[in-house]
JSON list of C-alpha atoms in Angstrom, two decimals:
[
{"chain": "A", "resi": 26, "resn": "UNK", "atom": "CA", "xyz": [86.89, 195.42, 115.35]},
{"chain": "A", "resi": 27, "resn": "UNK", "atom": "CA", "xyz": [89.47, 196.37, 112.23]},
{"chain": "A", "resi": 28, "resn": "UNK", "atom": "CA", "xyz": [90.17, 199.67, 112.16]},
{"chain": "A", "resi": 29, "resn": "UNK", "atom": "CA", "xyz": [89.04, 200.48, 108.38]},
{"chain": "A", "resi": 30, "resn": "UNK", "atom": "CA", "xyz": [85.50, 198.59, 109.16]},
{"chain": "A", "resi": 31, "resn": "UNK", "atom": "CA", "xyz": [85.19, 200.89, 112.81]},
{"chain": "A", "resi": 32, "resn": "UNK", "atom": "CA", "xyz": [86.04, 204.48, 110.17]},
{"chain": "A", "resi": 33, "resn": "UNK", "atom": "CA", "xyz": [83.25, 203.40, 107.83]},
{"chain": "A", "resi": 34, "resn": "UNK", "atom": "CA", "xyz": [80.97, 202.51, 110.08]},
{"chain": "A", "resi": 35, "resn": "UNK", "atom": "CA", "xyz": [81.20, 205.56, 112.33]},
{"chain": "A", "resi": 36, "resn": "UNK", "atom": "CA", "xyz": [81.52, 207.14, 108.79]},
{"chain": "A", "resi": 37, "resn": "UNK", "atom": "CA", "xyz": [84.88, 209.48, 109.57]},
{"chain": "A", "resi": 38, "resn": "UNK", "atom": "CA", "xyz": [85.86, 208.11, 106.55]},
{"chain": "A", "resi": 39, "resn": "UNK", "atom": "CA", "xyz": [83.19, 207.12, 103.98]},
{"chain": "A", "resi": 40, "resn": "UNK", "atom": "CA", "xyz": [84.49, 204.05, 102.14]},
{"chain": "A", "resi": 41, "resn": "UNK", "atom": "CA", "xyz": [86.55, 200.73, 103.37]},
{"chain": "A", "resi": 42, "resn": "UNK", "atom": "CA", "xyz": [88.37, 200.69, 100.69]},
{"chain": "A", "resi": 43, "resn": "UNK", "atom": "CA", "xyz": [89.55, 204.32, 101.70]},
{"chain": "A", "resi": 44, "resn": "UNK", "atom": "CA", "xyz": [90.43, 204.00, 104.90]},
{"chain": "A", "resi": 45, "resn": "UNK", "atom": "CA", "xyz": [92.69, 200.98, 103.95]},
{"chain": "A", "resi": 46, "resn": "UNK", "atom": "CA", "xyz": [94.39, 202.84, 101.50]},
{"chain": "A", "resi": 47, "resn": "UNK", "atom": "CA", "xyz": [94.71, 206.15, 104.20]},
{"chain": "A", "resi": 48, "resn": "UNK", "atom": "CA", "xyz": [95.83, 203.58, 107.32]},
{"chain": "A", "resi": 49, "resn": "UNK", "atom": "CA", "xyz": [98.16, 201.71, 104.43]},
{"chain": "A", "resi": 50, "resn": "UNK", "atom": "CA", "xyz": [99.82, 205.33, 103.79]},
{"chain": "A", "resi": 51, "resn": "UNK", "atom": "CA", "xyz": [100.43, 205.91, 107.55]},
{"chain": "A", "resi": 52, "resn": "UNK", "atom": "CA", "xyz": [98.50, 208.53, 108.30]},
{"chain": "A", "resi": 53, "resn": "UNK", "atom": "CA", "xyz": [96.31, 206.84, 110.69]},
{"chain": "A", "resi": 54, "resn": "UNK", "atom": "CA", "xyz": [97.88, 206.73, 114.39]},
{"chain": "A", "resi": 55, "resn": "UNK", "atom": "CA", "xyz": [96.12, 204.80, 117.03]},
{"chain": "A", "resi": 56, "resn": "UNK", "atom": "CA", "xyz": [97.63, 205.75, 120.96]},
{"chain": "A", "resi": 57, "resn": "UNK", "atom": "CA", "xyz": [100.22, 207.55, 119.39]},
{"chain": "A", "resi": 58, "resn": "UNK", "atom": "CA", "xyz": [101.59, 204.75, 117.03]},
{"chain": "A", "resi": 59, "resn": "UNK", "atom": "CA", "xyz": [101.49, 204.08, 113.52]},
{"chain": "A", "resi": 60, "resn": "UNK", "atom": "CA", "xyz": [97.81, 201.83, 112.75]},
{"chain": "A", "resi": 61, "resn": "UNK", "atom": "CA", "xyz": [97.57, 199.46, 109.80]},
{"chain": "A", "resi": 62, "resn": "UNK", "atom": "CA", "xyz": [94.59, 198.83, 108.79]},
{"chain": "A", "resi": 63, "resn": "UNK", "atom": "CA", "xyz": [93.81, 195.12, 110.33]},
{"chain": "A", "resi": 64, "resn": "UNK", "atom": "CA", "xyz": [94.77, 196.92, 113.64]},
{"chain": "A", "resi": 65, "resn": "UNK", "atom": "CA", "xyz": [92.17, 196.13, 116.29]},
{"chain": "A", "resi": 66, "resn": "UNK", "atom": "CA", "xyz": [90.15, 199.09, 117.42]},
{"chain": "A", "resi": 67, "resn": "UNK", "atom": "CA", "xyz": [88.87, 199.29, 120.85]},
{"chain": "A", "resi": 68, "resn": "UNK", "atom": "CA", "xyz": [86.79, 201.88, 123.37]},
{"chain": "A", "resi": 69, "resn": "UNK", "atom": "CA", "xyz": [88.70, 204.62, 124.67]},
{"chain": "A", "resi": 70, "resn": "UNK", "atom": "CA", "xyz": [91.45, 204.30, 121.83]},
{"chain": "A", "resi": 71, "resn": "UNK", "atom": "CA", "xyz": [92.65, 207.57, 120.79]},
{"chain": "A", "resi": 72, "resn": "UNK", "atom": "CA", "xyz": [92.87, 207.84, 116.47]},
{"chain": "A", "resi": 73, "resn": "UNK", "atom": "CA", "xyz": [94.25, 210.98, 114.62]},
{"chain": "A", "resi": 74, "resn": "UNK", "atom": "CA", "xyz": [93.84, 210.92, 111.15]},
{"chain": "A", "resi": 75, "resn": "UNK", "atom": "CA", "xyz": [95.74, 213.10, 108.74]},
{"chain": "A", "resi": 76, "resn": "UNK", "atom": "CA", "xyz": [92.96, 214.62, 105.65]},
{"chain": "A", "resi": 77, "resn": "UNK", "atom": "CA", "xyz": [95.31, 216.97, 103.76]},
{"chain": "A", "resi": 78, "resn": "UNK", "atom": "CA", "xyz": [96.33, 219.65, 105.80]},
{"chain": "A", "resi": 79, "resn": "UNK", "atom": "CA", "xyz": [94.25, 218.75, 108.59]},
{"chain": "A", "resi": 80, "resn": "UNK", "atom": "CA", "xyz": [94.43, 216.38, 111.84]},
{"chain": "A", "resi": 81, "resn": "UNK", "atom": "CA", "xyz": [91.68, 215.43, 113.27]},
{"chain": "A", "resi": 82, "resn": "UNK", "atom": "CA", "xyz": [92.06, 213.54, 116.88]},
{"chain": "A", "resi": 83, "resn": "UNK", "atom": "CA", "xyz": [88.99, 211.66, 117.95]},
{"chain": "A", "resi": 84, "resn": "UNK", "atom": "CA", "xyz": [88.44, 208.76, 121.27]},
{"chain": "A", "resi": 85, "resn": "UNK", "atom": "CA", "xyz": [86.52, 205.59, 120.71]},
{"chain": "A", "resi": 86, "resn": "UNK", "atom": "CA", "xyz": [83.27, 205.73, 122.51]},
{"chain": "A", "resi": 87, "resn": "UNK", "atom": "CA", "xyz": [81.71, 202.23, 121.02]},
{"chain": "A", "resi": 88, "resn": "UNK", "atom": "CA", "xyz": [81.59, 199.52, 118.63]},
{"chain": "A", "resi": 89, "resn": "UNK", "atom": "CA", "xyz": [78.65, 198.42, 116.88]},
{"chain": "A", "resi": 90, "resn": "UNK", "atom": "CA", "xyz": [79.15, 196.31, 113.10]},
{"chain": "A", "resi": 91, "resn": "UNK", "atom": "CA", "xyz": [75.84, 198.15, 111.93]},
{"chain": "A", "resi": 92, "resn": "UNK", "atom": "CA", "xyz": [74.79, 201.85, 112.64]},
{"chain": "A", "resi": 93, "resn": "UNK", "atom": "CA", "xyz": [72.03, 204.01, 111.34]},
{"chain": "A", "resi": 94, "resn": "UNK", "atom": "CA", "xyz": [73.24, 207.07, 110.29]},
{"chain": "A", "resi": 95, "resn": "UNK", "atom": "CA", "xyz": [71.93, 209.49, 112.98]},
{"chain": "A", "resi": 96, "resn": "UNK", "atom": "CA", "xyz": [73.96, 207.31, 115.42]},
{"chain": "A", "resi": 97, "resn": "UNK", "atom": "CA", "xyz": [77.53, 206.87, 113.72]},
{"chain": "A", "resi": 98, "resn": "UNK", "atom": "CA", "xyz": [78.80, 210.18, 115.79]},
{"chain": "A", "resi": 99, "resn": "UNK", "atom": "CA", "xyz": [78.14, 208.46, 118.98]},
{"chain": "A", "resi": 100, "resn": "UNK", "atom": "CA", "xyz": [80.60, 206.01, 117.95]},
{"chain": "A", "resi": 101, "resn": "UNK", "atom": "CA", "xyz": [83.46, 208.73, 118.32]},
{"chain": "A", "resi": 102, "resn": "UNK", "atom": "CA", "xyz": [84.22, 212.24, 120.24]},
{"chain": "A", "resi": 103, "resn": "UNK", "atom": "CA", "xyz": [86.53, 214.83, 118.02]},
{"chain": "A", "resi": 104, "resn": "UNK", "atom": "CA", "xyz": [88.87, 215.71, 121.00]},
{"chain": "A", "resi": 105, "resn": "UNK", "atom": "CA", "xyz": [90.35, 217.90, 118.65]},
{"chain": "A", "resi": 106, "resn": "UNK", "atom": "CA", "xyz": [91.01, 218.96, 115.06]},
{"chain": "A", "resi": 107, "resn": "UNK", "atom": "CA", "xyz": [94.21, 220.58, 113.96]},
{"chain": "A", "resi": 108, "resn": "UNK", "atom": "CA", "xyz": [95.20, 222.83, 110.72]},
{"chain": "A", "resi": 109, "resn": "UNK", "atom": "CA", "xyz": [98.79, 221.78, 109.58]},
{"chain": "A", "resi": 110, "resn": "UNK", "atom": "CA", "xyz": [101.11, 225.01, 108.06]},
{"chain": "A", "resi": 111, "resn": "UNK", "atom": "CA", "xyz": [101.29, 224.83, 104.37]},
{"chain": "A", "resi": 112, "resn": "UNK", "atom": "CA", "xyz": [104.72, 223.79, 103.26]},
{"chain": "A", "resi": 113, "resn": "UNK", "atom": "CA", "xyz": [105.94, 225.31, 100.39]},
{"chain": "A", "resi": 114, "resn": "UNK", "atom": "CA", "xyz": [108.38, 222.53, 98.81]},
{"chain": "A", "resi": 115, "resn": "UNK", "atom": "CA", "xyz": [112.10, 223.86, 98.83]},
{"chain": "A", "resi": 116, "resn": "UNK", "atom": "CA", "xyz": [113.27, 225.31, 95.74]},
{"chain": "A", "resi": 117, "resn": "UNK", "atom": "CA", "xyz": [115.66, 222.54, 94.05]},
{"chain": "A", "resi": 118, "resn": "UNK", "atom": "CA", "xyz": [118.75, 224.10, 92.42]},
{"chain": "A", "resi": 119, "resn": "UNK", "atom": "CA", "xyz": [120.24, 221.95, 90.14]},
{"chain": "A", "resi": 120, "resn": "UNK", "atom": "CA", "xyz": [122.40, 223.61, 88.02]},
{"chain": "A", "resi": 121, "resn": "UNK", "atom": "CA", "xyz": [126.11, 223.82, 89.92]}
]
């Protein structure tokens, strides 16, 4: 299964079109590498997905095309979700 179908179905990410454009910006990593978004997704593959200023690391438990809702979190485990430090952008001097 494509990786932006398998993050709307299990609904980490609520739109296709969204996860595309998040997996297009790098910010998706599949087993520690960089995931496009036609990258194939299989069980036990571990995602993290950068929202903002927070990772969140999840495993591939299944694949179904169709889920109800109630069932999408079966789909994934969070192994773990991570808070990234605010970085201030430096302070650009450019008068010399």
């Amino acid at each position: 299964m494509r990786l932006d179908k398998f993050l709307k179905v299990s609904r980490l990410i609520k739109r296709r079109t969204l996860a595309k454009e998040v997996a297009d910006q790098g910010r998706i990593t599949m087993n520690s590498k960089v995931a496009k978004a036609s990258s194939s997704v299989k069980v036990g593959d571990e995602l993290a997905i950068r929202f903002g200023q927070k990772i969140v690391t999840a495993r591939v438990e299944e694949l179904r095309d169709t889920v109800k809702k109630e069932d999408a979190t079966k789909m994934f485990t969070i192994l773990k979700e991570e808070r990234l430090e605010k970085v201030e952008p430096e302070f650009i001097d450019d008068e010399d």
